[in-house]
Short mmCIF file of C-alpha atoms and ligand atoms in Angstrom, two decimals:
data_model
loop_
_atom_site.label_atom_id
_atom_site.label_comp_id
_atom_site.label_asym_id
_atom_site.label_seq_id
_atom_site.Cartn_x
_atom_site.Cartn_y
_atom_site.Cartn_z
CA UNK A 262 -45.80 238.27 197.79
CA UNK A 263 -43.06 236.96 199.32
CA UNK A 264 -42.54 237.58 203.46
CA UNK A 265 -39.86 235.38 203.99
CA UNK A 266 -36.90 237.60 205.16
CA UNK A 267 -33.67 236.51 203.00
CA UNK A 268 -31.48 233.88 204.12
CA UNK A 269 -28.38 236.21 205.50
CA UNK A 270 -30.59 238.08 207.12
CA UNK A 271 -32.10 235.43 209.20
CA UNK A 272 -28.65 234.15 209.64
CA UNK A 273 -27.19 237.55 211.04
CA UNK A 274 -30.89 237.76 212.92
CA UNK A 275 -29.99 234.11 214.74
CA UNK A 276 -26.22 235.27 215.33
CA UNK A 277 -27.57 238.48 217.03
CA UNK A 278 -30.82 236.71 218.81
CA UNK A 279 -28.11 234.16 220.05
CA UNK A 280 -25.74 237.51 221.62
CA UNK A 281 -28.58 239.13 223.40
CA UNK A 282 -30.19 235.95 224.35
CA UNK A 283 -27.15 234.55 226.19
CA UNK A 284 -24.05 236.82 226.49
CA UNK A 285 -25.78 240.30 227.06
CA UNK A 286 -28.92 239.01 228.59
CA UNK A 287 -26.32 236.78 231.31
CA UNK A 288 -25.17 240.08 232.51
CA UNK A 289 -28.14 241.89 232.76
CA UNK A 290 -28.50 241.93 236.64
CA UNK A 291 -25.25 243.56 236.31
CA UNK A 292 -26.04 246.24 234.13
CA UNK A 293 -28.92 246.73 236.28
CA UNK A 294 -26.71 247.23 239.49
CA UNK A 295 -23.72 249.93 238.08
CA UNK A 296 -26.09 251.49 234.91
CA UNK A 297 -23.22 250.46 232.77
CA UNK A 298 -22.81 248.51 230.06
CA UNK A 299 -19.26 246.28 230.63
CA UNK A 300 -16.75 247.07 227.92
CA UNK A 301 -16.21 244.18 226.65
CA UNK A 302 -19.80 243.96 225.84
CA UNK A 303 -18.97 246.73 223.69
CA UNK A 304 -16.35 245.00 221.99
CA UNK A 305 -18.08 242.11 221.17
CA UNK A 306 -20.84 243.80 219.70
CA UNK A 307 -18.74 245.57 217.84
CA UNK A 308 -17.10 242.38 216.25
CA UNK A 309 -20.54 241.42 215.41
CA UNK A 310 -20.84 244.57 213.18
CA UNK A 311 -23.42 246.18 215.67
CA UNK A 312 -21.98 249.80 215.63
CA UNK A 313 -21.53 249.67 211.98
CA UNK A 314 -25.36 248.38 211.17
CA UNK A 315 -25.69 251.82 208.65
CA UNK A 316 -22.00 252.40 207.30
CA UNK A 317 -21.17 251.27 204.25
CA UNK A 318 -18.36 248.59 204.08
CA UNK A 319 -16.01 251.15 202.48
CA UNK A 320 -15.63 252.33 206.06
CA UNK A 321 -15.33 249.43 207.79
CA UNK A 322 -19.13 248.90 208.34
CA UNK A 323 -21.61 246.22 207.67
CA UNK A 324 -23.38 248.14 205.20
CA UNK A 325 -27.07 247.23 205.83
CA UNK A 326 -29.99 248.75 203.84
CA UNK A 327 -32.96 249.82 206.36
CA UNK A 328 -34.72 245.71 206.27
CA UNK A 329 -31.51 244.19 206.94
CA UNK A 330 -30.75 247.09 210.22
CA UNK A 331 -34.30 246.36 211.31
CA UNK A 332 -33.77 242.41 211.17
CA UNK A 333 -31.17 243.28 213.07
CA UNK A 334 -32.98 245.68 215.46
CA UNK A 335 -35.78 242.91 216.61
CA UNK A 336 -33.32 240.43 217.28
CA UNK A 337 -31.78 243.10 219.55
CA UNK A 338 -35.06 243.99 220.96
CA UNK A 339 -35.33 240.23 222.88
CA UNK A 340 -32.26 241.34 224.71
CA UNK A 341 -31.79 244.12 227.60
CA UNK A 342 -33.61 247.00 226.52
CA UNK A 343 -31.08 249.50 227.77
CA UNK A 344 -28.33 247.94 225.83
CA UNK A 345 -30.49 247.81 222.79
CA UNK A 346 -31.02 251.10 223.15
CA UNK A 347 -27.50 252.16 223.47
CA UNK A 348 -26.55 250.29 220.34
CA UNK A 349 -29.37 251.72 218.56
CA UNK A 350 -28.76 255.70 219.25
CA UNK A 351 -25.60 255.26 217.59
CA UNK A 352 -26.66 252.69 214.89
CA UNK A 353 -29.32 254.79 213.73
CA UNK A 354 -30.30 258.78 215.11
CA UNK A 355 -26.22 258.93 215.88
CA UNK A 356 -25.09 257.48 212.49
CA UNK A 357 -27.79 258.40 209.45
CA UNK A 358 -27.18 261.96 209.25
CA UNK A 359 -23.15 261.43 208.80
CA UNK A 360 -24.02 258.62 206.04
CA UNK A 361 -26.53 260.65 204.18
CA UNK A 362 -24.95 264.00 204.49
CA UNK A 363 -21.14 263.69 205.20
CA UNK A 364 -18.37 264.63 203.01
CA UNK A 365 -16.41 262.35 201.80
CA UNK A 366 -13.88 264.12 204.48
CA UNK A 367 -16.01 263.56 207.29
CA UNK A 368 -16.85 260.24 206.80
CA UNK A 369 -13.14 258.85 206.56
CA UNK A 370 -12.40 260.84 209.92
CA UNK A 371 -15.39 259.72 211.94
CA UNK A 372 -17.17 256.02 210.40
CA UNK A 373 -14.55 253.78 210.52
CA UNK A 374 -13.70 254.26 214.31
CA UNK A 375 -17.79 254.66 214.62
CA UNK A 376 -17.78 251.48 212.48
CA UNK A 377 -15.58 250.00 215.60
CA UNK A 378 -17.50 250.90 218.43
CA UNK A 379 -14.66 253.20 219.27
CA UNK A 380 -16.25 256.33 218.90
CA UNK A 381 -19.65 255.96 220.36
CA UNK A 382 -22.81 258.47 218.53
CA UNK A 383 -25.57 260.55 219.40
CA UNK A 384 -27.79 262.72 217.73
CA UNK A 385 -29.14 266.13 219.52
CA UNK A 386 -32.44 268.39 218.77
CA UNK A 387 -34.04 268.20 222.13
CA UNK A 388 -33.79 271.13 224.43
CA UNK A 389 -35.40 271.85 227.66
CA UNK A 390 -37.76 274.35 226.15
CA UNK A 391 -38.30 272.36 223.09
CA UNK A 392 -39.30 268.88 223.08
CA UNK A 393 -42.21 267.71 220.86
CA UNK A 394 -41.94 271.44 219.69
CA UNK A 395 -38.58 270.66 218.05
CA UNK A 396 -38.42 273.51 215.47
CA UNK A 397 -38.83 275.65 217.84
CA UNK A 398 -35.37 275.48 219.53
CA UNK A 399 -32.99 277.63 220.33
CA UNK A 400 -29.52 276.37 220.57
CA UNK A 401 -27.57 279.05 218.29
CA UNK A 402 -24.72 278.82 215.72
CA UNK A 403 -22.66 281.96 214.73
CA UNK A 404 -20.16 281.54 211.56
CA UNK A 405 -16.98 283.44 213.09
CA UNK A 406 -13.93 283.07 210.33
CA UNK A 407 -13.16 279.01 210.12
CA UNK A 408 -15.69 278.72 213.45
CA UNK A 409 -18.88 277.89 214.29
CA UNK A 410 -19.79 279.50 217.90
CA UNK A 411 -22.60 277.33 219.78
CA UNK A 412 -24.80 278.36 222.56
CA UNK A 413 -27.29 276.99 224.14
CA UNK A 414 -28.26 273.72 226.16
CA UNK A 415 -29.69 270.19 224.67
CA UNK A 416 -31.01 267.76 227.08
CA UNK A 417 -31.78 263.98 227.95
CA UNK A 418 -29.16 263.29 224.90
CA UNK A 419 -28.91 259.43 224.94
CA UNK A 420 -25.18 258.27 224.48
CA UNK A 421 -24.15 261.87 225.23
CA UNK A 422 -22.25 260.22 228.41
CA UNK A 423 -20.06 258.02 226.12
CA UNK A 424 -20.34 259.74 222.91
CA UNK A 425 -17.14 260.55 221.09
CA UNK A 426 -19.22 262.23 218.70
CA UNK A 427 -23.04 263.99 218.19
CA UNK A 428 -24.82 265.54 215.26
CA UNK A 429 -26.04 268.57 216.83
CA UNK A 430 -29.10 270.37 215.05
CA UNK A 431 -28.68 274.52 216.36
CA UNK A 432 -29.99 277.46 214.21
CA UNK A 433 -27.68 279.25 211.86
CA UNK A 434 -30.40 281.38 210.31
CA UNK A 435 -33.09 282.79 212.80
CA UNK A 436 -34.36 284.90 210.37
CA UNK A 437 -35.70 281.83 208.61
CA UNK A 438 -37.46 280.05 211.16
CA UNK A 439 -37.47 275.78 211.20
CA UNK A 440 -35.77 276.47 208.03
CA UNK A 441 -32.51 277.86 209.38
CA UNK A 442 -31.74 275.17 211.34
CA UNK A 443 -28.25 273.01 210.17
CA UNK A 444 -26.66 270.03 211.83
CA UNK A 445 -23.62 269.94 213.40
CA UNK A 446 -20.85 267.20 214.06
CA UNK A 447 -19.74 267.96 217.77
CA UNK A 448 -16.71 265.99 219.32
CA UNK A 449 -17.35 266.62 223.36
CA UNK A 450 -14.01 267.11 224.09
CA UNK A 451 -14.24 270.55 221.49
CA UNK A 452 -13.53 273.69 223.59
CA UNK A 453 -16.62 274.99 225.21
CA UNK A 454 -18.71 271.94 225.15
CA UNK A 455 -19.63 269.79 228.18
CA UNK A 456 -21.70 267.38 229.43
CA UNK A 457 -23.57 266.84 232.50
CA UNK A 458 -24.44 264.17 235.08
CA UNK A 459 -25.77 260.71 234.18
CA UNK A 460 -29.61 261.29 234.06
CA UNK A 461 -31.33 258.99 236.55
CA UNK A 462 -34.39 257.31 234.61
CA UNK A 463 -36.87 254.77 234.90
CA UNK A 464 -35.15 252.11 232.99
CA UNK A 465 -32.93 251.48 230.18
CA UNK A 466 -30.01 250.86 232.47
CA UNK A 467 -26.56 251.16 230.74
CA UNK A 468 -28.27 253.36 228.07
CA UNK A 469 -26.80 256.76 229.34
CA UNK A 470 -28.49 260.35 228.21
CA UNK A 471 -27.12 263.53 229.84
CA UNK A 472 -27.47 267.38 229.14
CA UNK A 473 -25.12 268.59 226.46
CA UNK A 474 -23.98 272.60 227.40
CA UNK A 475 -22.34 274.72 224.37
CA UNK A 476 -21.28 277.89 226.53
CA UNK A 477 -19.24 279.80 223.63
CA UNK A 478 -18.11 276.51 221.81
CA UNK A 479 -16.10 276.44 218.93
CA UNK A 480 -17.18 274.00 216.38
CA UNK A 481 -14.42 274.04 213.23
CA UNK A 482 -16.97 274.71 210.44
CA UNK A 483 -15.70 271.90 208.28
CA UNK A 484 -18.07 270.00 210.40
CA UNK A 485 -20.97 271.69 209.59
CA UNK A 486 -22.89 268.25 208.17
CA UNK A 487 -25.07 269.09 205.15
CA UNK A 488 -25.96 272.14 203.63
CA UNK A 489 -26.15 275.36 205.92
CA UNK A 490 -29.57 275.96 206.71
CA UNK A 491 -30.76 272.47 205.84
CA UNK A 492 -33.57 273.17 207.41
CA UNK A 493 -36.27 271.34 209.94
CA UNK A 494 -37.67 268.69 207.79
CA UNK A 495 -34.36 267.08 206.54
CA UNK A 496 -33.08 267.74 210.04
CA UNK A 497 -35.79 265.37 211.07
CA UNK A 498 -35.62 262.96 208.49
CA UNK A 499 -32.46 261.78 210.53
CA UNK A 500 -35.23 260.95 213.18
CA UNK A 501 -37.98 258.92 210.40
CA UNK A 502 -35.53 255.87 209.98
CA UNK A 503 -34.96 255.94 213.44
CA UNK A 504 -38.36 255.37 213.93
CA UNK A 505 -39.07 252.61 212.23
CA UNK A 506 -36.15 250.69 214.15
CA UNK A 507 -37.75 251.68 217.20
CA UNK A 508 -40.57 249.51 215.97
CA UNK A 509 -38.74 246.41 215.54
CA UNK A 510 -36.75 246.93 218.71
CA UNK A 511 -40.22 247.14 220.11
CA UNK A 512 -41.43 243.36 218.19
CA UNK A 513 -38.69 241.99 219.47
CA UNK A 514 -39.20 243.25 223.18
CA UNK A 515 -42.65 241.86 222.65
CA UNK A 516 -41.65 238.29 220.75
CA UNK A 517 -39.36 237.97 224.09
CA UNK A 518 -41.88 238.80 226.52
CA UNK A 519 -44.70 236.31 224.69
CA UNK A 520 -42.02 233.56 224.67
CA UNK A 521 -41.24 234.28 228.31
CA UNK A 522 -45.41 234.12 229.16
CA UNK A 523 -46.33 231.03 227.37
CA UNK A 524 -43.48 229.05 229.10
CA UNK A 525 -44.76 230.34 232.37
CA UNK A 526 -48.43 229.74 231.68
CA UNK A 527 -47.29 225.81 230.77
CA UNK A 528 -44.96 225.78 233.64
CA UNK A 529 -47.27 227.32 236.06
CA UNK A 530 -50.14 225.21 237.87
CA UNK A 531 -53.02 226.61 240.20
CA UNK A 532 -56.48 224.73 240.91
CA UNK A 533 -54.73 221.27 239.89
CA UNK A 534 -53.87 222.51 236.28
CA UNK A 535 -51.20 224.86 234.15
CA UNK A 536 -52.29 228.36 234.02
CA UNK A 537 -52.35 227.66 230.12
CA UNK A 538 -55.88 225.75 229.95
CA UNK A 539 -58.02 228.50 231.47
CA UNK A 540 -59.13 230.93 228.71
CA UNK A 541 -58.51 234.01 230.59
CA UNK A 542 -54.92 233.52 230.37
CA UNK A 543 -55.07 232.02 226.46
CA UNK A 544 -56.74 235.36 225.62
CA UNK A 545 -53.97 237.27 226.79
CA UNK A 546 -51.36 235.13 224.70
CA UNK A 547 -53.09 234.86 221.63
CA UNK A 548 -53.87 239.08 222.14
CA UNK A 549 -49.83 239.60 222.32
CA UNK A 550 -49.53 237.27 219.66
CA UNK A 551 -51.45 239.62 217.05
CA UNK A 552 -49.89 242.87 218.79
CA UNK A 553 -46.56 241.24 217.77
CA UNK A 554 -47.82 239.94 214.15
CA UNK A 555 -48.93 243.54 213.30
CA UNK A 556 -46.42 245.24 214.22
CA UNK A 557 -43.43 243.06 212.46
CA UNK A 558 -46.40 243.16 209.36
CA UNK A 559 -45.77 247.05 209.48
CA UNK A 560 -41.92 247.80 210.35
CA UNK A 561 -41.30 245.00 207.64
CA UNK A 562 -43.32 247.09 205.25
CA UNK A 563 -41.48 250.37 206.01
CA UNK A 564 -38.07 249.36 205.59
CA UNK A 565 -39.13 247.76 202.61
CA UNK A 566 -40.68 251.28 201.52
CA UNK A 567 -37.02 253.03 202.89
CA UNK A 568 -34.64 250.45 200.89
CA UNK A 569 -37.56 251.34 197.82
CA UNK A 570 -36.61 254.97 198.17
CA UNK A 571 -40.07 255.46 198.81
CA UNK A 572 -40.87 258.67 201.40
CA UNK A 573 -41.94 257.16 204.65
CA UNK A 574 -42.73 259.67 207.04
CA UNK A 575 -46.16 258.86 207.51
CA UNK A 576 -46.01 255.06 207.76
CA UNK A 577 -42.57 255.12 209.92
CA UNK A 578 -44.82 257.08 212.19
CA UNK A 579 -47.90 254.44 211.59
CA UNK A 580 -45.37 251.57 212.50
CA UNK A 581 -43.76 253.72 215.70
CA UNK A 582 -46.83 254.76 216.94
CA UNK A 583 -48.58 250.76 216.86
CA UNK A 584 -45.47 249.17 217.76
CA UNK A 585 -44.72 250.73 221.05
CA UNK A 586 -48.37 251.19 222.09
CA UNK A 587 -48.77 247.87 221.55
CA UNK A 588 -45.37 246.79 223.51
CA UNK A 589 -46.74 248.46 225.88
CA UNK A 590 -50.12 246.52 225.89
CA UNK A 591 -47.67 243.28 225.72
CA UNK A 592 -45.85 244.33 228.69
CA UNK A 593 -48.65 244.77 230.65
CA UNK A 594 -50.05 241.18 230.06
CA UNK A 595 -46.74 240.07 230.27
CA UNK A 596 -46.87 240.84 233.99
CA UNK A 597 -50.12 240.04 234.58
CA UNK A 598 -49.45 236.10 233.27
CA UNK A 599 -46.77 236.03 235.33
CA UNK A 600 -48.42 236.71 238.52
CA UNK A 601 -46.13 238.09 241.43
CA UNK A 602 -43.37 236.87 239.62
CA UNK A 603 -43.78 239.37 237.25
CA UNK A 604 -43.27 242.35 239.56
CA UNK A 605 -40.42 240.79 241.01
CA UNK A 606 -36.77 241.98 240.20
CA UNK A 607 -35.80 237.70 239.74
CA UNK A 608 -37.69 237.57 236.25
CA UNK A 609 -37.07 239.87 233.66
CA UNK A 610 -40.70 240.75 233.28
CA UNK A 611 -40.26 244.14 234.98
CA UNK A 612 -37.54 245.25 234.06
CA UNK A 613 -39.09 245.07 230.59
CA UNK A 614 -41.85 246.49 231.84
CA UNK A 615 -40.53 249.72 232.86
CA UNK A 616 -37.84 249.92 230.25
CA UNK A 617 -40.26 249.68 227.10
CA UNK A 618 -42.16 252.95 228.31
CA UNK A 619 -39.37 255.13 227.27
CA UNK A 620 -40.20 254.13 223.56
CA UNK A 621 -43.55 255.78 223.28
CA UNK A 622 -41.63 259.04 224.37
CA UNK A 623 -38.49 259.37 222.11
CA UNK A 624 -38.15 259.85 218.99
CA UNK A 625 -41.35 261.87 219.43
CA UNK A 626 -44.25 260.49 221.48
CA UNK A 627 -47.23 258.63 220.56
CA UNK A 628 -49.06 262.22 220.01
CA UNK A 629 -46.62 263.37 217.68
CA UNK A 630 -46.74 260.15 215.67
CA UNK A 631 -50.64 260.95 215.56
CA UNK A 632 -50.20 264.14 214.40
CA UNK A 633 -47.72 263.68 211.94
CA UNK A 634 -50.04 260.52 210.30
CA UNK A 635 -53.32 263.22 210.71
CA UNK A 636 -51.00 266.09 208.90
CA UNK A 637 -50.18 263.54 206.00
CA UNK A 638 -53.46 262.75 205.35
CA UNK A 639 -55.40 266.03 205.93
CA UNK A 640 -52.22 267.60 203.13
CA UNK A 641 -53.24 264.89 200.75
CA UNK A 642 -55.93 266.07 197.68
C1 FAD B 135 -34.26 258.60 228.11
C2 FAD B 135 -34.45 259.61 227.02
C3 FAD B 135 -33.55 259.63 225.96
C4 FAD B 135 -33.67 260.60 224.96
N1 FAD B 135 -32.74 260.64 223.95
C5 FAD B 135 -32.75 261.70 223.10
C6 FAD B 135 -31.69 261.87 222.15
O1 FAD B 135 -30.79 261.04 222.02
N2 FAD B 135 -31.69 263.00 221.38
C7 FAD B 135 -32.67 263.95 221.47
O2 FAD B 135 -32.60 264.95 220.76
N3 FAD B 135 -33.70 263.80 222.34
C8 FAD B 135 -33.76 262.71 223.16
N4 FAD B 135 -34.78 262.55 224.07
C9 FAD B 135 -35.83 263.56 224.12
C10 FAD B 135 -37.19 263.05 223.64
O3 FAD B 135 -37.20 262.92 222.25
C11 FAD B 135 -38.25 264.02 224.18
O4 FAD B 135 -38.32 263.80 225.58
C12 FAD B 135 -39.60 263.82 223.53
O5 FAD B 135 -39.56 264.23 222.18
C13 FAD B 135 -40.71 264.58 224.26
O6 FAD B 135 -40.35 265.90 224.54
P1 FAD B 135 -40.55 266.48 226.02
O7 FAD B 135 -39.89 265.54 226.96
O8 FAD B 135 -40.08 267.87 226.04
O9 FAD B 135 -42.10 266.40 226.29
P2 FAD B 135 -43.18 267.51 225.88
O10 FAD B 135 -42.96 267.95 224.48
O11 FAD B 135 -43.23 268.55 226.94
O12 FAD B 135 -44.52 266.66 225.92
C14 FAD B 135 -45.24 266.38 227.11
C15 FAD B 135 -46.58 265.76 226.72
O13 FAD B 135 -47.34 266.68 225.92
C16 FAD B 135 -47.70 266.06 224.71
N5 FAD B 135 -47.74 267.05 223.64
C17 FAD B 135 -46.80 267.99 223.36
N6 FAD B 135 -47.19 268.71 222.31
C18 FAD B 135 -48.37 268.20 221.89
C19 FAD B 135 -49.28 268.53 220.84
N7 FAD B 135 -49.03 269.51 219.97
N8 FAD B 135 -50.42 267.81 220.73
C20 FAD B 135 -50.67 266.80 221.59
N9 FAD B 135 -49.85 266.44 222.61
C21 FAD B 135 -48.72 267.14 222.74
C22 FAD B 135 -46.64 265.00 224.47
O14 FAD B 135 -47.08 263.99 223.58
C23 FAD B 135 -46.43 264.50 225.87
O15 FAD B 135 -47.44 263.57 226.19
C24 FAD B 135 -34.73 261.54 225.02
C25 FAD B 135 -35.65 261.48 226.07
C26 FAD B 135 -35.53 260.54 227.06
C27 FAD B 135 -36.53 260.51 228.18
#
């Protein structure tokens, strides 16, 4: 069995390592200050082919199968988390349900200016009365002549401040439960749709979420995506490749913060020696070191399985849930190598710190993971 990760993808990998490392990661404390991300950030990740990760080179995209996005996705992950994350909502949750499911029609309005970072994507399921109870929500569709009619509110939507376009998952069918749920493609400038303030969060500056309102909005129904009544499962299956990037944004978050520790621990003397020669400290390393192995091990494995056509919801869960438990397990060390350096704003310790927390909470948490793996195996014969 071969590991090794093909030689254009660990070209594109150093390219991208090389962007977050020095351009993005140089303007970081400014990010930080103004929660934005500077345009011309933008545009130079879009030259690299960042917005267009998932769209096929027909429409302008790079065309990456789910091992080359992920490749992709941990050498991201070394960089600001916030702008990582912004890339990534559109890359993936914003962009796989218009791939899979578009019409050709669709996909020649929306990808190619996707494709160009010029129309920014988000995907929408989460509602204030349904979060880890997603098929329970409540957001309503109504066929009237060439219209769909939305109601109903979907909040913390990341990119929803900057989107130019969402996939928006309401019920068409409430007479069929989970299973009369469709998806939507929703420009925010379509009458009747808004969005709200900037939410104010933790971490993952420059990676905006907001409410999305639909008071009476009128959605052309040639951008219904999919069939009608797709249903909760494929609804969600936009989320299961999401999740396994989310693990190797997570590697590379923890890859960063490793490299980051053992050049302090050399660097860093106390009692007439480095940090690096007494045990306590080596124990922590060489414990990130095997949360970091693991979890490249399993989002390696997954994408493999995805680009296989193999059904993955159980082990993108498996490689969600370990990844960004064990981020946060990295993080945590991370600091505690670092000393009072690492709680200072100086050193990007914790800023990593508080921006990896938001991955054990999107994309479902870590107890939805564990109940979806449980599910699996308790359906199995
Ligand atoms: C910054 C940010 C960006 C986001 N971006 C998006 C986005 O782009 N699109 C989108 O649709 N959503 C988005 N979300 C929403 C996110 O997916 C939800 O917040 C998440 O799924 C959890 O839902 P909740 O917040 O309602 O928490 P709740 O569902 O209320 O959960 C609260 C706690 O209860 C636990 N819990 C709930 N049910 C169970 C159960 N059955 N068994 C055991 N434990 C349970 C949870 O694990 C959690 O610990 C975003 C959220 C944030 C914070």
């Amino acid at each position: 069995m071969d590991f090794t990760l093909p030689a254009d993808l660990r070209e594109m990998q150093t390219h991208i390592r090389a962007f977050a490392l020095n351009v993005v990661e140089a303007r970081a404390h400014e990010i930080e200050a103004t929660n934005q991300v500077p345009p011309e950030l933008i545009r130079q990740a879009a030259e690299l082919g960042l917005f267009g990760l998932s769209i096929p080179e027909e429409y302008g995209g790079v065309g990456l199968g789910m091992l080359g996005r992920c490749a992709v996705y941990e050498a991201l992950g070394q960089g600001h988390m916030g702008f990582g994350g912004m890339v990534s909502a559109h890359a993936s949750i914003g962009t796989s349900g218009l791939v899979k499911l578009g019409t050709p029609e669709q996909k020649a309005k929306y990808l190619p200016r996707m494709a160009a970072g010029e129309c920014i994507a988000g995907f929408a399921i989460t509602e204030p009365s349904s979060g880890s109870d997603a098929a329970n929500i409540r957001t309503r569709a109504e066929k009237k002549g060439d219209t769909y009619i939305l109601n109903g509110t979907k909040h913390y939507i990341s990119n929803a401040p900057i989107a130019g376009i969402l996939t928006v998952i309401a019920i068409t069918d409430p007479a069929k439960g989970s299973k009369g749920m469709s998806a939507f493609l929703v420009e925010p400038s379509m009458p009747g749709v808004s969005v709200g303030k900037i939410d104010e969060k933790m971490g993952q500056k420059g990676a905006l979420s907001a409410e999305v309102v639909f008071d009476n909005a009128e959605i052309p129904a040639e951008n219904l995506l999919g069939p009608l009544d797709l249903g909760y499962r494929e609804a969600l299956g936009i989320l299961t490749n999401g999740r396994v990037g989310i693990a190797a944004r997570s590697t590379g978050a923890m890859q960063r913060l490793l490299d980051l520790s053992v050049a302090h621990a050399k660097g860093r003397e106390q009692f007439g020696a480095p940090i690096s020669t007494f045990q306590a400290v080596q124990f922590m390393l060489a414990e990130m070191e095997v949360d970091i192995q693991t979890s490249r091990l399993l989002w390696q494995k997954v994408a493999w399985m995805v680009d296989a056509g193999q059904d993955v919801r159980r082990m993108a869960s498996v490689a969600k849930y370990h990844a960004t438990e064990a981020l946060s397990r990295v993080a945590d060390k991370a600091v505690q190598v670092a000393g009072g350096v690492g709680y200072m704003k100086d050193a990007p310790f914790e800023r990593f710190y508080r921006d990896q927390r938001l991955l054990r909470i999107y994309e479902g948490t870590s107890e939805i993971q564990k109940l979806i793996i449980a599910g699996d195996l308790l359906r199995e014969k």
